[in-house]
Short mmCIF file of C-alpha atoms and ligand atoms in Angstrom, two decimals:
data_model
loop_
_atom_site.label_atom_id
_atom_site.label_comp_id
_atom_site.label_asym_id
_atom_site.label_seq_id
_atom_site.Cartn_x
_atom_site.Cartn_y
_atom_site.Cartn_z
CA MET N 1 -5.71 -28.18 -13.32
CA LYS N 2 -2.74 -25.79 -12.25
CA GLN N 3 -3.87 -22.90 -10.08
CA PRO N 4 -2.95 -19.39 -11.41
CA CYS N 5 0.21 -18.14 -9.79
CA VAL N 6 1.21 -14.60 -8.85
CA LEU N 7 4.55 -13.24 -8.18
CA VAL N 8 4.44 -10.65 -5.30
CA THR N 9 7.44 -8.57 -5.27
CA GLY N 10 7.80 -6.84 -1.77
CA GLY N 11 5.49 -9.55 -0.40
CA ALA N 12 7.29 -9.61 3.02
CA GLY N 13 6.10 -5.93 3.48
CA TYR N 14 3.00 -4.49 4.99
CA ILE N 15 0.58 -4.58 2.17
CA GLY N 16 2.30 -7.51 0.19
CA SER N 17 1.99 -9.90 3.19
CA HIS N 18 -1.68 -9.11 3.49
CA THR N 19 -2.22 -9.37 -0.14
CA THR N 20 -0.44 -12.89 -0.26
CA VAL N 21 -2.79 -14.12 2.38
CA GLU N 22 -5.93 -12.98 0.38
CA LEU N 23 -4.51 -14.42 -2.92
CA VAL N 24 -4.04 -17.80 -1.36
CA ALA N 25 -7.54 -17.63 0.25
CA ALA N 26 -8.88 -16.82 -3.27
CA GLY N 27 -7.15 -20.05 -4.81
CA PHE N 28 -3.94 -18.51 -6.17
CA ASP N 29 -0.42 -19.82 -5.75
CA VAL N 30 2.03 -17.15 -4.71
CA VAL N 31 5.84 -16.60 -4.91
CA ILE N 32 7.25 -13.92 -2.77
CA ALA N 33 10.42 -12.00 -3.76
CA ASP N 34 11.68 -9.34 -1.33
CA ASN N 35 15.15 -8.17 -0.23
CA LEU N 36 14.00 -7.49 3.38
CA SER N 37 15.25 -3.94 3.19
CA ASN N 38 11.96 -2.82 5.07
CA SER N 39 10.67 -5.97 6.51
CA GLU N 40 11.48 -9.20 8.24
CA LEU N 41 11.25 -12.89 7.62
CA SER N 42 8.79 -13.18 10.45
CA ALA N 43 6.04 -11.58 8.03
CA VAL N 44 6.49 -14.50 5.65
CA ASP N 45 6.26 -16.98 8.64
CA GLY N 46 3.11 -15.17 9.66
CA VAL N 47 1.66 -15.56 6.12
CA ARG N 48 2.66 -19.36 6.18
CA ARG N 49 0.90 -19.64 9.54
CA ILE N 50 -2.29 -17.95 8.44
CA THR N 51 -2.50 -19.74 5.12
CA GLY N 52 -1.09 -23.10 6.28
CA ARG N 53 0.90 -23.16 2.96
CA GLU N 54 4.64 -23.16 2.42
CA ILE N 55 4.68 -20.27 0.20
CA PRO N 56 7.97 -19.93 -1.62
CA PHE N 57 9.92 -16.97 -0.55
CA VAL N 58 13.03 -15.71 -2.58
CA GLU N 59 15.34 -13.14 -0.95
CA LEU N 60 16.48 -10.93 -3.75
CA ASP N 61 16.82 -7.25 -4.70
CA CYS N 62 14.40 -6.39 -7.73
CA CYS N 63 17.13 -4.15 -9.00
CA ASP N 64 19.49 -7.03 -9.36
CA ARG N 65 18.77 -7.89 -13.11
CA ALA N 66 20.55 -11.22 -13.03
CA ALA N 67 18.83 -12.35 -9.86
CA MET N 68 15.44 -11.29 -11.36
CA THR N 69 16.17 -13.12 -14.60
CA ARG N 70 16.69 -16.26 -12.55
CA LEU N 71 13.48 -15.81 -10.69
CA PHE N 72 11.47 -15.29 -13.87
CA ASP N 73 13.13 -18.45 -15.28
CA GLN N 74 12.55 -20.52 -12.15
CA TYR N 75 9.00 -19.89 -11.44
CA ASP N 76 5.89 -20.29 -13.63
CA PHE N 77 3.57 -17.30 -12.72
CA ASP N 78 0.85 -15.69 -14.70
CA ALA N 79 0.83 -12.23 -13.12
CA VAL N 80 2.95 -9.86 -11.03
CA ILE N 81 1.89 -7.56 -8.24
CA HIS N 82 4.76 -5.03 -7.69
CA PHE N 83 4.91 -3.63 -4.22
CA ALA N 84 8.64 -3.55 -3.95
CA ALA N 85 9.66 0.00 -3.43
CA SER N 86 11.02 2.40 -0.73
CA LYS N 87 8.15 4.52 0.77
CA ALA N 88 9.31 7.00 3.35
CA VAL N 89 8.41 10.55 1.91
CA GLY N 90 10.83 12.55 4.17
CA GLU N 91 13.65 10.12 3.52
CA SER N 92 13.05 10.40 -0.21
CA VAL N 93 13.65 14.19 0.14
CA ARG N 94 16.91 13.58 1.75
CA GLU N 95 18.00 10.71 -0.39
CA PRO N 96 16.37 11.33 -3.78
CA LEU N 97 18.84 9.15 -5.88
CA ARG N 98 18.24 6.16 -3.68
CA TYR N 99 14.55 6.50 -4.22
CA TYR N 100 14.81 6.92 -7.84
CA ARG N 101 17.23 4.09 -8.24
CA ASN N 102 15.21 1.66 -6.16
CA ASN N 103 11.77 2.49 -7.16
CA LEU N 104 12.39 2.95 -11.01
CA THR N 105 14.99 0.22 -11.50
CA SER N 106 13.04 -2.39 -9.83
CA PHE N 107 9.89 -1.48 -11.61
CA MET N 108 11.59 -1.35 -15.15
CA ASN N 109 13.29 -4.70 -14.42
CA VAL N 110 9.89 -6.28 -13.72
CA VAL N 111 8.20 -4.90 -16.70
CA GLU N 112 11.07 -5.67 -19.11
CA LEU N 113 11.37 -9.32 -17.89
CA MET N 114 7.57 -9.72 -18.28
CA GLN N 115 7.81 -8.56 -21.68
CA ALA N 116 10.83 -10.77 -22.37
CA THR N 117 9.04 -13.94 -20.85
CA GLY N 118 5.60 -13.37 -22.21
CA ARG N 119 3.93 -12.52 -18.92
CA PRO N 120 1.09 -10.06 -19.62
CA ASN N 121 -0.46 -8.95 -16.28
CA ILE N 122 0.97 -6.47 -13.84
CA VAL N 123 -0.63 -4.69 -10.86
CA PHE N 124 1.38 -1.68 -9.76
CA SER N 125 1.13 -0.13 -6.22
CA SER N 126 0.45 3.60 -6.85
CA SER N 127 -0.67 6.14 -4.28
CA CYS N 128 -3.14 9.04 -3.75
CA THR N 129 0.01 11.09 -3.42
CA VAL N 130 -0.18 11.45 -7.21
CA TYR N 131 -3.14 13.91 -6.76
CA GLY N 132 -1.28 16.26 -4.46
CA GLU N 133 -3.62 18.84 -2.88
CA PRO N 134 -6.92 18.32 -4.79
CA ASP N 135 -9.03 21.13 -5.98
CA GLU N 136 -12.23 19.11 -5.42
CA GLN N 137 -13.29 16.27 -3.07
CA PRO N 138 -13.61 13.32 -3.44
CA VAL N 139 -10.92 12.73 -6.00
CA THR N 140 -11.80 10.45 -8.88
CA GLU N 141 -9.36 8.84 -11.31
CA ARG N 142 -10.11 11.68 -13.71
CA SER N 143 -8.83 14.27 -11.16
CA PRO N 144 -5.78 15.84 -12.30
CA ARG N 145 -2.38 14.58 -11.05
CA LYS N 146 -0.48 17.51 -9.44
CA PRO N 147 3.20 17.97 -9.59
CA ALA N 148 4.79 15.70 -7.04
CA THR N 149 5.95 17.11 -3.79
CA SER N 150 8.45 14.62 -2.97
CA PRO N 151 10.96 12.34 -4.94
CA TYR N 152 8.80 9.41 -3.53
CA GLY N 153 5.71 10.80 -5.04
CA ASN N 154 7.52 11.42 -8.44
CA THR N 155 8.57 7.75 -8.53
CA LYS N 156 4.81 6.94 -8.38
CA GLN N 157 3.91 9.28 -11.04
CA MET N 158 6.94 8.18 -13.25
CA CYS N 159 6.07 4.35 -12.90
CA GLU N 160 2.44 5.10 -13.69
CA ASP N 161 3.68 6.78 -16.82
CA ILE N 162 6.25 4.11 -17.76
CA LEU N 163 3.43 1.52 -17.42
CA LEU N 164 1.06 3.59 -19.57
CA ASP N 165 3.71 4.13 -22.26
CA THR N 166 4.93 0.55 -22.26
CA VAL N 167 1.38 -0.95 -22.54
CA ALA N 168 0.75 1.49 -25.33
CA ALA N 169 3.70 0.19 -27.12
CA ASP N 170 3.43 -3.49 -26.45
CA LYS N 171 -0.17 -4.89 -27.14
CA SER N 172 0.64 -8.12 -25.30
CA LEU N 173 0.89 -6.26 -21.87
CA ARG N 174 -1.75 -5.17 -19.42
CA GLY N 175 -1.35 -3.08 -16.46
CA ILE N 176 -3.52 -1.90 -13.56
CA ALA N 177 -2.33 0.90 -11.17
CA LEU N 178 -4.08 1.02 -7.93
CA ARG N 179 -3.94 4.31 -6.07
CA TYR N 180 -4.01 3.47 -2.47
CA PHE N 181 -5.26 6.00 -0.01
CA ASN N 182 -4.10 5.60 3.66
CA PRO N 183 -3.70 2.05 4.50
CA ILE N 184 -4.07 1.10 8.17
CA GLY N 185 -4.81 -1.76 10.40
CA ALA N 186 -3.56 -5.32 10.51
CA HIS N 187 -4.75 -8.83 9.93
CA PRO N 188 -7.52 -10.14 12.23
CA SER N 189 -5.26 -13.10 13.28
CA GLY N 190 -2.73 -10.55 14.85
CA LEU N 191 -0.01 -12.44 13.06
CA ILE N 192 1.10 -9.95 10.44
CA GLY N 193 0.81 -6.10 10.26
CA GLU N 194 2.86 -2.92 9.81
CA LEU N 195 6.48 -3.06 10.99
CA PRO N 196 7.64 0.55 11.06
CA ARG N 197 11.38 1.09 11.36
CA GLY N 198 12.46 3.64 13.84
CA VAL N 199 10.16 6.55 14.90
CA PRO N 200 6.88 6.09 12.90
CA GLN N 201 6.16 8.81 10.30
CA ASN N 202 2.55 7.55 9.71
CA LEU N 203 -0.28 8.34 12.04
CA VAL N 204 -1.66 4.99 13.05
CA PRO N 205 1.71 3.36 14.07
CA TYR N 206 2.43 6.52 16.05
CA ILE N 207 -0.90 6.21 17.78
CA THR N 208 -0.44 2.49 18.70
CA GLN N 209 3.27 2.94 19.91
CA THR N 210 2.06 5.86 22.03
CA ALA N 211 -0.72 3.70 23.52
CA ALA N 212 1.99 0.84 24.15
CA GLY N 213 4.24 3.47 25.96
CA ILE N 214 6.97 3.31 23.31
CA ARG N 215 6.33 6.97 22.39
CA GLU N 216 5.49 9.53 25.07
CA CYS N 217 2.97 11.61 23.19
CA LEU N 218 1.30 11.91 19.86
CA ALA N 219 1.77 15.25 18.12
CA VAL N 220 -1.27 16.17 16.15
CA PHE N 221 0.09 18.12 13.29
CA GLY N 222 -2.25 21.23 13.12
CA ASP N 223 -5.72 22.04 14.41
CA ASP N 224 -6.15 25.23 12.39
CA TYR N 225 -6.82 23.96 8.99
CA PRO N 226 -10.01 24.75 7.12
CA THR N 227 -11.64 21.47 8.20
CA PRO N 228 -14.65 20.98 10.68
CA ASP N 229 -12.20 20.31 13.51
CA GLY N 230 -9.19 21.93 12.24
CA SER N 231 -7.12 18.76 11.73
CA CYS N 232 -6.34 17.11 8.34
CA ILE N 233 -8.68 14.71 6.62
CA ARG N 234 -7.57 11.39 5.02
CA ASP N 235 -9.38 8.35 3.62
CA TYR N 236 -8.14 5.44 5.85
CA ILE N 237 -8.46 2.13 4.16
CA ASP N 238 -8.16 -1.23 5.92
CA VAL N 239 -5.14 -3.23 4.73
CA VAL N 240 -7.20 -6.38 4.38
CA ASP N 241 -9.76 -4.53 2.16
CA LEU N 242 -6.86 -3.12 0.24
CA ALA N 243 -5.39 -6.82 -0.13
CA ARG N 244 -8.67 -7.90 -1.49
CA ALA N 245 -8.56 -5.10 -4.17
CA HIS N 246 -5.48 -6.69 -5.58
CA VAL N 247 -7.17 -10.03 -5.90
CA ALA N 248 -9.94 -8.33 -7.75
CA ALA N 249 -7.49 -6.55 -10.09
CA ILE N 250 -5.73 -9.80 -10.84
CA ARG N 251 -8.91 -11.66 -11.43
CA ARG N 252 -10.03 -8.94 -13.91
CA MET N 253 -6.90 -9.19 -15.94
CA ILE N 254 -6.68 -13.11 -15.80
CA ASP N 255 -10.31 -13.28 -16.79
CA GLY N 256 -9.80 -10.91 -19.67
CA ARG N 257 -12.34 -8.29 -18.26
CA CYS N 258 -10.14 -5.23 -18.59
CA ARG N 259 -11.75 -2.39 -20.67
CA GLU N 260 -8.39 -1.02 -21.37
CA ARG N 261 -5.01 -2.39 -21.25
CA TYR N 262 -3.84 0.17 -18.75
CA GLU N 263 -6.25 1.01 -16.07
CA VAL N 264 -6.27 3.11 -12.90
CA PHE N 265 -8.44 2.67 -9.78
CA ASN N 266 -8.73 4.58 -6.60
CA ILE N 267 -8.72 2.24 -3.61
CA GLY N 268 -10.28 3.99 -0.60
CA THR N 269 -13.40 3.92 1.42
CA GLY N 270 -14.88 7.20 0.12
CA ARG N 271 -15.15 8.65 3.59
CA GLY N 272 -12.75 11.42 4.98
CA VAL N 273 -11.78 11.08 8.58
CA SER N 274 -9.91 13.80 10.59
CA VAL N 275 -6.86 13.18 12.67
CA LEU N 276 -8.75 14.01 15.81
CA GLU N 277 -11.62 11.92 14.85
CA LEU N 278 -9.36 9.01 14.34
CA VAL N 279 -7.58 9.59 17.66
CA ARG N 280 -10.94 9.75 19.46
CA ARG N 281 -12.23 6.63 17.66
CA PHE N 282 -9.03 4.63 18.52
CA GLU N 283 -9.48 5.56 22.25
CA LEU N 284 -13.28 4.60 22.22
CA VAL N 285 -12.81 1.32 20.50
CA ASN N 286 -9.95 0.12 22.42
CA GLY N 287 -10.95 1.69 25.88
CA LEU N 288 -7.91 3.60 26.50
CA LYS N 289 -6.56 7.18 26.83
CA LEU N 290 -4.12 8.39 24.41
CA ASN N 291 -1.62 10.93 25.38
CA TYR N 292 -1.60 13.49 22.58
CA ARG N 293 -1.07 17.14 22.12
CA ILE N 294 -1.77 19.67 19.41
CA ALA N 295 1.48 20.61 17.49
CA GLY N 296 2.39 22.80 14.65
CA ARG N 297 1.59 21.95 11.04
CA ARG N 298 3.82 19.43 9.41
CA GLU N 299 5.39 20.88 6.33
CA GLY N 300 4.04 19.56 2.97
CA ASP N 301 0.79 17.99 4.47
CA ILE N 302 -2.25 18.01 2.24
CA VAL N 303 -5.26 19.61 4.04
CA ALA N 304 -7.80 17.01 2.97
CA ILE N 305 -8.24 14.11 0.46
CA TRP N 306 -10.60 11.19 0.30
CA ALA N 307 -11.39 8.92 -2.64
CA ASP N 308 -14.34 8.47 -4.94
CA PRO N 309 -13.96 4.65 -5.18
CA THR N 310 -16.90 4.26 -7.69
CA ARG N 311 -14.81 2.95 -10.45
CA ALA N 312 -13.33 0.25 -8.28
CA ASN N 313 -16.76 -0.47 -6.74
CA GLU N 314 -18.24 -0.92 -10.26
CA GLU N 315 -15.56 -2.49 -12.41
CA LEU N 316 -13.52 -4.40 -10.00
CA GLY N 317 -16.67 -5.38 -7.87
CA TRP N 318 -14.60 -4.37 -4.91
CA HIS N 319 -15.88 -2.42 -1.82
CA ALA N 320 -14.18 -1.29 1.28
CA GLU N 321 -15.99 -3.54 4.03
CA ARG N 322 -14.23 -3.66 7.26
CA PRO N 323 -15.83 -0.98 9.73
CA LEU N 324 -13.12 1.62 10.89
CA ASP N 325 -13.62 0.37 14.54
CA GLU N 326 -12.56 -3.11 13.53
CA THR N 327 -9.50 -1.82 11.62
CA LEU N 328 -8.45 0.36 14.73
CA ALA N 329 -8.92 -2.65 17.03
CA SER N 330 -6.75 -4.77 14.72
CA ALA N 331 -3.95 -2.08 14.71
CA TRP N 332 -3.91 -2.18 18.53
CA ARG N 333 -4.09 -5.89 18.60
CA TRP N 334 -1.01 -6.02 16.35
CA GLN N 335 0.83 -3.49 18.44
CA ARG N 336 0.14 -5.40 21.65
CA HIS N 337 1.46 -8.65 19.82
CA LEU N 338 4.67 -6.73 18.80
CA SER N 339 4.99 -5.27 22.29
CA GLY N 340 4.34 -8.56 24.09
CA LEU N 341 1.45 -6.97 26.09
CA ASP N 342 -0.97 -9.87 25.86
P1 NAD Q 401 6.69 -2.00 2.90
O1 NAD Q 401 7.95 -1.20 3.13
O2 NAD Q 401 6.07 -2.68 4.10
O3 NAD Q 401 6.85 -3.06 1.72
C1 NAD Q 401 7.71 -2.90 0.66
C2 NAD Q 401 8.42 -4.19 0.56
O4 NAD Q 401 9.40 -4.07 -0.56
C3 NAD Q 401 9.40 -4.43 1.78
O5 NAD Q 401 9.10 -5.66 2.34
C4 NAD Q 401 10.85 -4.20 1.38
O6 NAD Q 401 11.74 -4.94 2.05
C5 NAD Q 401 10.66 -4.53 -0.12
N1 NAD Q 401 11.58 -3.96 -1.11
C6 NAD Q 401 11.91 -2.57 -1.19
N2 NAD Q 401 12.69 -2.45 -2.16
C7 NAD Q 401 12.98 -3.64 -2.69
C8 NAD Q 401 13.85 -4.18 -3.72
N3 NAD Q 401 14.56 -3.32 -4.55
N4 NAD Q 401 13.84 -5.51 -4.10
C9 NAD Q 401 13.03 -6.39 -3.26
N5 NAD Q 401 12.29 -6.01 -2.36
C10 NAD Q 401 12.25 -4.58 -1.94
O7 NAD Q 401 5.66 -0.96 2.24
P2 NAD Q 401 4.10 -1.15 2.11
O8 NAD Q 401 3.49 -0.14 2.92
O9 NAD Q 401 3.65 -2.46 2.06
O10 NAD Q 401 3.93 -0.57 0.51
C11 NAD Q 401 3.99 -1.42 -0.53
C12 NAD Q 401 3.77 -0.51 -1.77
O11 NAD Q 401 2.68 0.30 -1.69
C13 NAD Q 401 5.02 0.36 -2.09
O12 NAD Q 401 5.25 0.37 -3.32
C14 NAD Q 401 4.47 1.60 -1.57
O13 NAD Q 401 5.10 2.72 -2.21
C15 NAD Q 401 2.98 1.58 -1.92
N6 NAD Q 401 2.13 2.41 -1.09
C16 NAD Q 401 2.09 2.31 0.14
C17 NAD Q 401 1.27 3.20 1.04
C18 NAD Q 401 1.41 3.14 2.51
O14 NAD Q 401 0.86 4.17 3.09
N7 NAD Q 401 1.72 2.14 3.13
C19 NAD Q 401 0.34 4.07 0.33
C20 NAD Q 401 0.41 4.06 -1.12
C21 NAD Q 401 1.33 3.23 -1.84
C1 WQD Q 402 -1.94 11.12 8.13
C2 WQD Q 402 -2.43 12.41 8.81
C3 WQD Q 402 -0.64 13.99 9.36
C4 WQD Q 402 1.67 11.51 12.12
C5 WQD Q 402 1.57 9.41 3.56
C6 WQD Q 402 2.26 9.57 2.47
C7 WQD Q 402 1.49 9.25 1.21
C8 WQD Q 402 0.94 7.75 1.22
C9 WQD Q 402 0.31 7.50 2.80
C10 WQD Q 402 2.44 6.17 0.28
C11 WQD Q 402 -1.72 13.72 8.39
C12 WQD Q 402 -1.28 13.50 10.55
C13 WQD Q 402 0.70 11.91 11.19
C14 WQD Q 402 1.80 12.13 13.45
C15 WQD Q 402 -0.12 13.57 12.83
N1 WQD Q 402 2.06 6.89 1.31
N2 WQD Q 402 -0.23 12.90 11.55
N3 WQD Q 402 0.79 13.15 13.71
O1 WQD Q 402 0.72 11.99 5.09
O2 WQD Q 402 -1.54 11.32 4.50
O3 WQD Q 402 0.46 10.15 3.58
O4 WQD Q 402 1.34 8.02 3.71
O5 WQD Q 402 2.22 6.43 -0.90
O6 WQD Q 402 2.23 9.21 0.00
O7 WQD Q 402 2.60 10.93 2.23
O8 WQD Q 402 -0.13 9.80 6.03
O9 WQD Q 402 -0.12 8.72 8.17
O10 WQD Q 402 1.85 10.45 7.74
O11 WQD Q 402 -0.46 11.30 8.02
O12 WQD Q 402 -0.91 14.42 13.15
O13 WQD Q 402 2.63 11.83 14.13
O14 WQD Q 402 -1.93 12.33 10.35
O15 WQD Q 402 -0.46 15.29 9.48
O16 WQD Q 402 -2.71 14.72 8.47
P1 WQD Q 402 -0.16 10.99 4.85
P2 WQD Q 402 0.31 10.03 7.51
#
């Protein structure tokens, strides 16, 4: 019998590569499509080494309608996970049109081609950024979405809305939006992980690059917030756990277990961790001292946000499992691999 097959757009990227590994481990065939605008072929090689499978890779831009049409004609897949998007918040403020074009056009191409070719199931990469600064913690899927504070965040809200409206209009389509909190860490093999371009904007890659001596000093953005230690609080979700949430979402759709044809799930641990806690944990777990200093607040930062993952726990049967210490060890292992320190 043919194994179910999933098209993973953006599958050469950080979360897409880890998700491909977990899909293959769960018995799915996968086709990866990526334009390598924020990734490298080495990630696909890493996925192939971990899985021992010659996973097909198609280099294409999801905004290129003709190339996408050929992809949909060529491969026999049952579901799509759409990761392909630009994701740098600051860059999206400087270059909004590039973000709107890339994130919206690629997404609409995928959904339209799914409709045209009778593929019913899509998982969309959304983000906790849609909640903005929440009034209550933890946030549930019923917490209000706040006005987006960046073009990037706006594209996530818009894609969610496009999916909701399209599913409402087309009874043959099913969509699941996964709202990721802060994905961190790397595959335990040390063969795939995050590949930040230039100076990292996100906390953990900045920490690991500082530990590796690539950056001189980590700036902790603010210690005067109304939190127990004054630094911001986030819900750091291990990337392998996050990858498994996609497998659970795909299974739910393919097995016909969706309660609604459009569903939203928070994917987080349910635990808030402060920046300073994370730094100290990183030092402890990896037995090193990190050069860091307290700096001013970063404009636009949310004070605190963490997930209520109950819906994902109960409906998807998914739980965050990997202990934070293991995740932080994996992030450092990956950095050492990248920096040739082993
Ligand atoms: P990433 O940049 O590592 O992966 C995205 C991949 O998509 C890259 O390989 C890139 O080359 C590719 N891509 C971008 N535009 C494309 C296009 N037009 N056609 C084909 N490929 C294209 O990012 P990631 O961290 O793996 O994020 C994956 C998804 O998850 C994105 O949609 C992102 O917005 C979302 N997300 C990420 C985070 C996070 O903190 N990493 C949090 C919430 C949501
Ligand atoms: C985490 C904490 C910083 C860097 C972003 C996007 C969001 C989502 C996840 C995609 C904050 C602090 C950081 C540094 C620091 N992505 N920090 N020094 O801002 O929660 O979310 O990524 O959807 O949309 O906005 O993540 O990793 O940038 O920051 O002190 O050098 O670390 O102030 O409190 P953030 P982050």
